[in-house]
PDB file of C-alpha atoms in Angstrom:
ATOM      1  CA  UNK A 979     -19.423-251.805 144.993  1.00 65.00           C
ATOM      2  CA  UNK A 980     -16.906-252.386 147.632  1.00 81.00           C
ATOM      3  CA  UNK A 981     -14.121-250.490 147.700  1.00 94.00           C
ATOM      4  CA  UNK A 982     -10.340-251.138 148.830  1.00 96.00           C
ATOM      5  CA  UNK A 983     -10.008-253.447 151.559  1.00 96.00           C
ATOM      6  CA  UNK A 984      -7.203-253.134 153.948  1.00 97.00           C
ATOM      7  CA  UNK A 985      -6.564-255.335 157.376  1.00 97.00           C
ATOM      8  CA  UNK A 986      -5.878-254.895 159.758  1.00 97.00           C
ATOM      9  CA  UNK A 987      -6.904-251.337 160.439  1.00 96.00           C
ATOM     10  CA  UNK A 988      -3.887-250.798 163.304  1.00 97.00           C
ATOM     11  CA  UNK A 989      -1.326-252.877 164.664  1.00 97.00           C
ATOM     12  CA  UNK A 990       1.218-252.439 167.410  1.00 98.00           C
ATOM     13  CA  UNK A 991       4.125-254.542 167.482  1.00 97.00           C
ATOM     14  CA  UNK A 992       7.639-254.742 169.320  1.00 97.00           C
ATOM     15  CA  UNK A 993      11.189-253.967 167.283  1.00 96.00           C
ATOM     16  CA  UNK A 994      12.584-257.025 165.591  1.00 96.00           C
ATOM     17  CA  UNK A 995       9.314-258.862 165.021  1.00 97.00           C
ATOM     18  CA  UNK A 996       7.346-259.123 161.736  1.00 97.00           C
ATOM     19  CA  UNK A 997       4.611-257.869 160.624  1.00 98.00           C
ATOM     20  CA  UNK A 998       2.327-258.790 157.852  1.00 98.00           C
ATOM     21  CA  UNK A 999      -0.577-256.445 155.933  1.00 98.00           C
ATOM     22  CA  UNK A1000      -3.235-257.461 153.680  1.00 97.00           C
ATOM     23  CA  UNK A1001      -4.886-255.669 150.690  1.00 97.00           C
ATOM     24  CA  UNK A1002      -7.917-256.494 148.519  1.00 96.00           C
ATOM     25  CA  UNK A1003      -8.481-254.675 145.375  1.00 96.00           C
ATOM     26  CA  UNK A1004     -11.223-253.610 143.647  1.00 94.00           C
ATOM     27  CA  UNK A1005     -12.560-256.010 141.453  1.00 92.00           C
ATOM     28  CA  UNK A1006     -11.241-256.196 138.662  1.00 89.00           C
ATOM     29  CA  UNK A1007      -8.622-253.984 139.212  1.00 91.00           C
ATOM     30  CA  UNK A1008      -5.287-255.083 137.589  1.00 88.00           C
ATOM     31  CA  UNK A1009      -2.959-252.546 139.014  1.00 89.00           C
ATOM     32  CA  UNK A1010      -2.572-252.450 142.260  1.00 93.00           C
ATOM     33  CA  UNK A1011       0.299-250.278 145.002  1.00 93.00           C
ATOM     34  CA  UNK A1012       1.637-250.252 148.198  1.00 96.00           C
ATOM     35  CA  UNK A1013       2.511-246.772 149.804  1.00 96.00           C
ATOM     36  CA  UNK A1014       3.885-245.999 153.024  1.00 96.00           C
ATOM     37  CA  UNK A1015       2.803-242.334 154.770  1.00 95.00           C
ATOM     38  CA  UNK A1016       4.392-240.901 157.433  1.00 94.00           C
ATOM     39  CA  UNK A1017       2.765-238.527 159.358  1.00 91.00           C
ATOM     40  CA  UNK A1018       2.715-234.899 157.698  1.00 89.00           C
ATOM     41  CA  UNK A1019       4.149-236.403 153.926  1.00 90.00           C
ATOM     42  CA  UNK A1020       2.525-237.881 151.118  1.00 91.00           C
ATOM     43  CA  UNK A1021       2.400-240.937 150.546  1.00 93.00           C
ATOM     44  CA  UNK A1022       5.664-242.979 149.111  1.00 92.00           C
ATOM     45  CA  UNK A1023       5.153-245.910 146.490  1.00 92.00           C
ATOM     46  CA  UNK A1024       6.763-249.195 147.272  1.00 95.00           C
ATOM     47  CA  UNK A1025       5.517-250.870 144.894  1.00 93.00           C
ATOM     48  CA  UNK A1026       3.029-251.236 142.157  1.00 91.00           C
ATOM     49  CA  UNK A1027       2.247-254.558 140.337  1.00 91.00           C
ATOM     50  CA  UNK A1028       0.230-255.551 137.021  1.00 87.00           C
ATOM     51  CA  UNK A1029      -1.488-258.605 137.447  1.00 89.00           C
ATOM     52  CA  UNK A1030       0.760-260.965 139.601  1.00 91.00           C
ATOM     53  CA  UNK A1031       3.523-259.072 138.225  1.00 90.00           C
ATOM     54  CA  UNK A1032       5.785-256.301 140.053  1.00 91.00           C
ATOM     55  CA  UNK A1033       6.775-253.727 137.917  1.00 86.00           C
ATOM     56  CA  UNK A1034       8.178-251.085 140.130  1.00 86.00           C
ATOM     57  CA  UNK A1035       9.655-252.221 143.302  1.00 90.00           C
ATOM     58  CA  UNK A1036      12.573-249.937 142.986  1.00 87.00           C
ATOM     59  CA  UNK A1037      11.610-247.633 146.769  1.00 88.00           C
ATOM     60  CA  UNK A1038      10.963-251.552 148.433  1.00 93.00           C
ATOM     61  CA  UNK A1039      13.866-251.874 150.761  1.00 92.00           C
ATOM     62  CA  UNK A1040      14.179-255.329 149.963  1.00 92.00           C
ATOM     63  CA  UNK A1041      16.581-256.156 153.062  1.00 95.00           C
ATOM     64  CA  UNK A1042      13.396-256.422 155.193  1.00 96.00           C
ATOM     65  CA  UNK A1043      10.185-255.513 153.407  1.00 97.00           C
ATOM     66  CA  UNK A1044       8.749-258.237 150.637  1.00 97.00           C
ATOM     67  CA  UNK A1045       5.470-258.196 148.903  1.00 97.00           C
ATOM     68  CA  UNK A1046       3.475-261.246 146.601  1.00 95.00           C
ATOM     69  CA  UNK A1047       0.525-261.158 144.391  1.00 95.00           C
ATOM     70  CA  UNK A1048       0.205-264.377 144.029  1.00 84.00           C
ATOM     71  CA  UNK A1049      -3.106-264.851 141.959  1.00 87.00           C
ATOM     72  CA  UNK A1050      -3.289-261.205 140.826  1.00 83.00           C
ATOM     73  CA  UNK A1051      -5.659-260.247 142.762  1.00 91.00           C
ATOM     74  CA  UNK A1052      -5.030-259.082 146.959  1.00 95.00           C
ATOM     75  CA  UNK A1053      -1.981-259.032 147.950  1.00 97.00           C
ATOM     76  CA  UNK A1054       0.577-259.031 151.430  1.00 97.00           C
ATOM     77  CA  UNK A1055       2.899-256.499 152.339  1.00 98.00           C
ATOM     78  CA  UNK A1056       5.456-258.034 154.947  1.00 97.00           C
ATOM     79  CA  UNK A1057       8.457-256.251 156.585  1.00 97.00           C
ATOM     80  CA  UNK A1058      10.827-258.773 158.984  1.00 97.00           C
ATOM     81  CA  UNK A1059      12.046-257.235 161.027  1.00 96.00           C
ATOM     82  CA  UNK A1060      10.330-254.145 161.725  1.00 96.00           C
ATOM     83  CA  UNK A1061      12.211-251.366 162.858  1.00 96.00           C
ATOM     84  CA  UNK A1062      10.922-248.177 165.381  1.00 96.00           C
ATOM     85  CA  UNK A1063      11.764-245.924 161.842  1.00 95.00           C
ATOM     86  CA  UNK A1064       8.660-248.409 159.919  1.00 97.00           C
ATOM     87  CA  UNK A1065       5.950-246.636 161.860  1.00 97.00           C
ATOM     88  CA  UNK A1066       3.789-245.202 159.597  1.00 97.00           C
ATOM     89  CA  UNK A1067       0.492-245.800 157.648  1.00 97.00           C
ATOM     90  CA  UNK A1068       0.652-248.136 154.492  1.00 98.00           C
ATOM     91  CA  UNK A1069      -1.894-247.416 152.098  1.00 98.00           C
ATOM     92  CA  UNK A1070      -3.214-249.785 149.477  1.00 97.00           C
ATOM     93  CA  UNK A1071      -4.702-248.365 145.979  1.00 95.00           C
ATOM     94  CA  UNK A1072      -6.133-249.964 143.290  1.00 93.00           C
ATOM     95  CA  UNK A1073      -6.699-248.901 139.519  1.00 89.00           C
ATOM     96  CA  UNK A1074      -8.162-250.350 135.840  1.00 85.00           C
ATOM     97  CA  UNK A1075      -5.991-250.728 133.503  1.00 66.00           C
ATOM     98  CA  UNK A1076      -2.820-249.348 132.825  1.00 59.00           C
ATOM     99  CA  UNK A1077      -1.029-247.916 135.487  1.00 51.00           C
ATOM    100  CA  UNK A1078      -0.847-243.514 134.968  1.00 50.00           C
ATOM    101  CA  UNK A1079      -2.074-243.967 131.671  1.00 58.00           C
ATOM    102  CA  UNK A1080      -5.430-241.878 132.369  1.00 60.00           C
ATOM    103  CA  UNK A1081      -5.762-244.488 134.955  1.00 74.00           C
ATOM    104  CA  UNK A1082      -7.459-243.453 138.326  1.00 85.00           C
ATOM    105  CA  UNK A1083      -6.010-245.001 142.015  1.00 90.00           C
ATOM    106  CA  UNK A1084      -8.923-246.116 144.907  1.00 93.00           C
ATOM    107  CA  UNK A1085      -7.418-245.829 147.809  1.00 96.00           C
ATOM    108  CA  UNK A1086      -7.938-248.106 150.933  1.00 96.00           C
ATOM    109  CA  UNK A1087      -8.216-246.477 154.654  1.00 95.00           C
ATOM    110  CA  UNK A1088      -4.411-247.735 155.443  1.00 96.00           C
ATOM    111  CA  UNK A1089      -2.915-249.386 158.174  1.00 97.00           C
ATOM    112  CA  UNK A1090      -1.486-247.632 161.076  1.00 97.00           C
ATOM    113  CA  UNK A1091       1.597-249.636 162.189  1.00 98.00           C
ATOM    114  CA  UNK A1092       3.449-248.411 165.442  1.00 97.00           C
ATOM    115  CA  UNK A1093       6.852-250.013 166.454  1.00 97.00           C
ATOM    116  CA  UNK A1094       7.470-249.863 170.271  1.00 96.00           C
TER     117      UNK A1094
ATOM    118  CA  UNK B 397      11.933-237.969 138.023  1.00 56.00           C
ATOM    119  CA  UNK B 398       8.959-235.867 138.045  1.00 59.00           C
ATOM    120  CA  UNK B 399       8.870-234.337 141.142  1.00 81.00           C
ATOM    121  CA  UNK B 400       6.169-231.819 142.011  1.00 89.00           C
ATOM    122  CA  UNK B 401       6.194-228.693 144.267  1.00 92.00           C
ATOM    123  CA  UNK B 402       3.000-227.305 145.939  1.00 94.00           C
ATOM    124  CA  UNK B 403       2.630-224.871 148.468  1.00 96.00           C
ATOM    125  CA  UNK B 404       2.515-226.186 151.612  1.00 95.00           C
ATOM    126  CA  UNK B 405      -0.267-224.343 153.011  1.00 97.00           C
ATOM    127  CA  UNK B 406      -3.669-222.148 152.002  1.00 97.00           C
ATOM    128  CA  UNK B 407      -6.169-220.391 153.543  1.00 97.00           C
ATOM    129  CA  UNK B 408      -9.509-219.200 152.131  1.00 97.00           C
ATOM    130  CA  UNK B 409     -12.823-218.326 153.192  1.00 97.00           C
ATOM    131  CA  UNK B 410     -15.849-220.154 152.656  1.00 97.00           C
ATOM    132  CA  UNK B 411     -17.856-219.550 149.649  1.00 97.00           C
ATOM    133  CA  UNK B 412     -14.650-218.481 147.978  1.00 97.00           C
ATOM    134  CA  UNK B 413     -12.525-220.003 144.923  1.00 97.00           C
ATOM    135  CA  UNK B 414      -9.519-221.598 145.612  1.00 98.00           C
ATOM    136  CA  UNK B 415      -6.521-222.196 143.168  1.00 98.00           C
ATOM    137  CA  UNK B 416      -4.053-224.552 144.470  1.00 97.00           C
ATOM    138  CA  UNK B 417      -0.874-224.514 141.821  1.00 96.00           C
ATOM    139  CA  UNK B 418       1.717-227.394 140.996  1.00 95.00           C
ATOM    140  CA  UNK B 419       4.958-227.225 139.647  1.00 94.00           C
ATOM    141  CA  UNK B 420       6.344-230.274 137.535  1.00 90.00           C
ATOM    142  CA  UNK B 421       9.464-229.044 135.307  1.00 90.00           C
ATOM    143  CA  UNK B 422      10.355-232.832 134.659  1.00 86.00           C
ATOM    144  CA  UNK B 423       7.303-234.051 133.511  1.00 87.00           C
ATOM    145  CA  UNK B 424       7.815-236.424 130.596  1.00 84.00           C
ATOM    146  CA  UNK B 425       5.611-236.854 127.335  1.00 85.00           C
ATOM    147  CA  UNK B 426       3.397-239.681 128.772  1.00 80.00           C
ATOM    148  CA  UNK B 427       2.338-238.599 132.267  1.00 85.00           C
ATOM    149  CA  UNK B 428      -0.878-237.528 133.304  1.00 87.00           C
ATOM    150  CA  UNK B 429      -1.518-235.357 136.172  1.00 91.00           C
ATOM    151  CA  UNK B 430      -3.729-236.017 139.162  1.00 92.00           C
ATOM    152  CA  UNK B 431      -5.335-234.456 142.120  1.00 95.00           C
ATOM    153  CA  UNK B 432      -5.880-235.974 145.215  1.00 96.00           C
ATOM    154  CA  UNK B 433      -7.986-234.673 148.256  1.00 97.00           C
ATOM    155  CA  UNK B 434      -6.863-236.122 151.769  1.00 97.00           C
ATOM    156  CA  UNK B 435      -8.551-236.171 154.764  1.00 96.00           C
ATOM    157  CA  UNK B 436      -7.045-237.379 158.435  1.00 92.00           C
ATOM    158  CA  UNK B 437      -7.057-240.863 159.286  1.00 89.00           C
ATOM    159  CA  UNK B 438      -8.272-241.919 155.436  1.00 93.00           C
ATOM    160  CA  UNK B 439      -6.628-242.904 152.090  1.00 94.00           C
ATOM    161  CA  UNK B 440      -6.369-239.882 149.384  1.00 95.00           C
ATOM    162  CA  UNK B 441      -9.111-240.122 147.456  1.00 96.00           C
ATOM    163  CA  UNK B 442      -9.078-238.786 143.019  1.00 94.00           C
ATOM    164  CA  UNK B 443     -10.447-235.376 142.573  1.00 95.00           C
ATOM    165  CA  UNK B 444      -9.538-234.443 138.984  1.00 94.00           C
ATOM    166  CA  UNK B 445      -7.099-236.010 136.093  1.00 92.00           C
ATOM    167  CA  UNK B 446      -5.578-233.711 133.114  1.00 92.00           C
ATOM    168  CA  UNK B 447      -3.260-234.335 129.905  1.00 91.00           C
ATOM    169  CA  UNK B 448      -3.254-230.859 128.672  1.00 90.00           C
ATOM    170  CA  UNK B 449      -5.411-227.516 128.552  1.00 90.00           C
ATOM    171  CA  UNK B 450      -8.067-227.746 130.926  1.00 95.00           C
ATOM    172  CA  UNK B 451     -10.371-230.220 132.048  1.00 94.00           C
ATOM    173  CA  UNK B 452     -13.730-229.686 134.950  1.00 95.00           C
ATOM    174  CA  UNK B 453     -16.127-232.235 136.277  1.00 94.00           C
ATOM    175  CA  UNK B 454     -18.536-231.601 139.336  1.00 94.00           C
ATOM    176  CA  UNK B 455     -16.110-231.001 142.089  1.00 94.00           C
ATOM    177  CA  UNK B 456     -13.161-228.986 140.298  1.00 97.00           C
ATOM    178  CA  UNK B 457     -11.128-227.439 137.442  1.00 97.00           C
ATOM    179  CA  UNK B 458      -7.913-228.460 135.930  1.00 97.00           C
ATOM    180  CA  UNK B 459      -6.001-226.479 133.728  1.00 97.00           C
ATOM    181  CA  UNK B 460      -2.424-227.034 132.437  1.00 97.00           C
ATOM    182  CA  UNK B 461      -0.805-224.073 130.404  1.00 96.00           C
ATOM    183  CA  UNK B 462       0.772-225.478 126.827  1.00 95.00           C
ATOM    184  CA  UNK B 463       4.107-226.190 128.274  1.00 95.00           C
ATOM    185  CA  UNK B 464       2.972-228.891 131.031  1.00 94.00           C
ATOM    186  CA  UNK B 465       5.243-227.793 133.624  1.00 94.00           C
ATOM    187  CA  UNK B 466       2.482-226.712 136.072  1.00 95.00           C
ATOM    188  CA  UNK B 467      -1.291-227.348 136.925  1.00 96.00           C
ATOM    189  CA  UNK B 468      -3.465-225.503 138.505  1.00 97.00           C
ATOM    190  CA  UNK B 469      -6.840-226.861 141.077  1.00 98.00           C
ATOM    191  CA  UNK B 470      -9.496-224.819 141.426  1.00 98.00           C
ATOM    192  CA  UNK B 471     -12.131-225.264 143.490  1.00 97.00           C
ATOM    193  CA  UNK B 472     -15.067-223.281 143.278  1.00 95.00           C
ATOM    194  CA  UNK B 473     -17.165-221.667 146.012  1.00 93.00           C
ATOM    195  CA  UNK B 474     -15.176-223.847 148.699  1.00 97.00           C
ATOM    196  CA  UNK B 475     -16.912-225.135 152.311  1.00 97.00           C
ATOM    197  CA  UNK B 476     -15.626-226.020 155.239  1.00 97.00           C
ATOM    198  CA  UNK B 477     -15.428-229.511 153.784  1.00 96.00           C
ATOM    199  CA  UNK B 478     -13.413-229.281 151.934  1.00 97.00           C
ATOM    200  CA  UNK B 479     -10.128-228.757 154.432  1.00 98.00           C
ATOM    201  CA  UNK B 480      -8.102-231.375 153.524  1.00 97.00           C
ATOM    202  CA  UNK B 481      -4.545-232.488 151.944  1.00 97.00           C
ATOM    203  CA  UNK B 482      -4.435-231.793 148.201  1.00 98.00           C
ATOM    204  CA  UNK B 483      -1.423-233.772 146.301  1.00 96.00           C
ATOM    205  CA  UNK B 484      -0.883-233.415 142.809  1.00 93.00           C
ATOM    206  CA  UNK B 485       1.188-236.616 141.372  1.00 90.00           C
ATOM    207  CA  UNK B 486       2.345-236.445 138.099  1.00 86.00           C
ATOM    208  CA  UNK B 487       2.226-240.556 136.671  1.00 79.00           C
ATOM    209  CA  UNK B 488       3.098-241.971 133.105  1.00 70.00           C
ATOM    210  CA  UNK B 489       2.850-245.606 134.179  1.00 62.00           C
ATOM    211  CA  UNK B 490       5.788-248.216 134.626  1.00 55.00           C
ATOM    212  CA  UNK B 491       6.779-247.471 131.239  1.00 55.00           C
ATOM    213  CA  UNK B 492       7.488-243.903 131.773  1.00 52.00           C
ATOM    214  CA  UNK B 493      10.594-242.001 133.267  1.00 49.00           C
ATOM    215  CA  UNK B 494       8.548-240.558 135.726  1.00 55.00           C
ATOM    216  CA  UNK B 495       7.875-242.086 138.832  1.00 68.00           C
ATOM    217  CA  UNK B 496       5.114-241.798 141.152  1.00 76.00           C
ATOM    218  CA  UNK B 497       5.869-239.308 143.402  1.00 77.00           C
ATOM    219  CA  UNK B 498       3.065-237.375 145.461  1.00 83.00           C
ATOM    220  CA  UNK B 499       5.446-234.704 147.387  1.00 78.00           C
ATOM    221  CA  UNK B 500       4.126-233.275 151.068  1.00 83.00           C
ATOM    222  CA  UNK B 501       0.710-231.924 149.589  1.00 94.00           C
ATOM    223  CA  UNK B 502      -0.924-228.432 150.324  1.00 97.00           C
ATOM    224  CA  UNK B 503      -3.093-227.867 153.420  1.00 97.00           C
ATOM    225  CA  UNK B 504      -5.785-226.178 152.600  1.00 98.00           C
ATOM    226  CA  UNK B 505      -7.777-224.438 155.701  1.00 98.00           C
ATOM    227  CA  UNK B 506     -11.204-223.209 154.990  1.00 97.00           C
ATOM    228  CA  UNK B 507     -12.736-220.580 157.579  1.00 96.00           C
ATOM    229  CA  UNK B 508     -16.386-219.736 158.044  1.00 95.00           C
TER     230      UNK B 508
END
């Protein structure tokens, strides 16, 4: 079974320009969560959606970052514009069922994003 | 807002058993707890999930005293595999009071 599929693996970009980042699930999956990770922290949720449906986007600074779901199943992370302080790696995760509720997260490998 | 505390570093030998200990005074009536292994340049990957008491599968053992406020990983008879990032997240879902929050992890450093 494949696991979580993240793309791309790195990107380098200038300040002020966007940047998109794609996630596919496990199948099946209904929960599924964004994270950022800085280098030498854990990771940080930015948001977590069931089904289509985001129901914890309160750490999303929504002033440049946005996220969709659209069919419930992968899903694009998009900050515009990116700043040098968004360099970091953003993790996608997966899990069945309800989210926490004895619920384990897949993790994907991440995407390294540096902001020149 | 459940926020954990871990040590931030360990060291052990190999062949030894290593407890790694988690404090979560917040954590509500709901949440579960969770272990996480981490290595460099990949995505945390599940190790072990508790409620209450104690709960072991192949890799580790969980136990949570009565109260819930802390957790303890062990890790039995550890290799030099197993240096990593170990976060312990305490989650009740989007219903819960508790958000997830996975803290700066220990680093765990095993020596031949």
């Amino acid at each position: 079974e494949a696991g979580v599929v993240q793309s791309p693996r790195y990107k380098i970009i200038e300040k002020k320009q966007p940047v998109a980042f794609w996630c596919n699930p496990i199948s099946g999956h209904n929960t599924l969560y964004w994270y950022l990770q800085n280098l030498g922290q854990g990771p940080e949720l930015l948001i977590r959606y069931e089904n289509e449906e985001a129901v914890d986007d309160s750490q999303l600074p929504k002033d440049r970052f946005s996220a969709e779901r659209l069919k419930g199943v992968d899903s694009t992370l998009k900050i515009q514009p990116a700043e040098l302080g968004d360099s970091a790696v953003y993790l996608c995760a997966s899990s069945s069922g309800l989210a926490g509720v004895g619920s384990e997260q897949f993790f994907g490998p991440g995407t390294r994003l540096t902001v020149l | 807002l459940a926020k954990t505390t871990q040590p931030i570093s360990m060291d052990s030998y190999e062949g030894q058993e290593v407890n790694i200990t988690c404090s979560h005074n917040n954590i509500a009536t709901n949440d579960y707890i969770t272990w996480y292994q981490q290595f460099p340049s990949q995505g945390p990957r599940f190790i072990i999930q508790g409620y209450k008491t104690k709960v072991t599968n192949e890799v580790a053992s969980l136990f949570i005293p009565a109260d819930r406020k802390s957790s303890t990983l062990s890790l039995p008879r550890v290799s030099l595999s197993d240096t990593a990032v170990y976060y312990c997240l305490v989650d009740g879902g989007y219903s819960s009071a508790s958000k997830i929050i996975f803290g700066s992890g220990t680093r765990l450093s095993i020596r031949p």
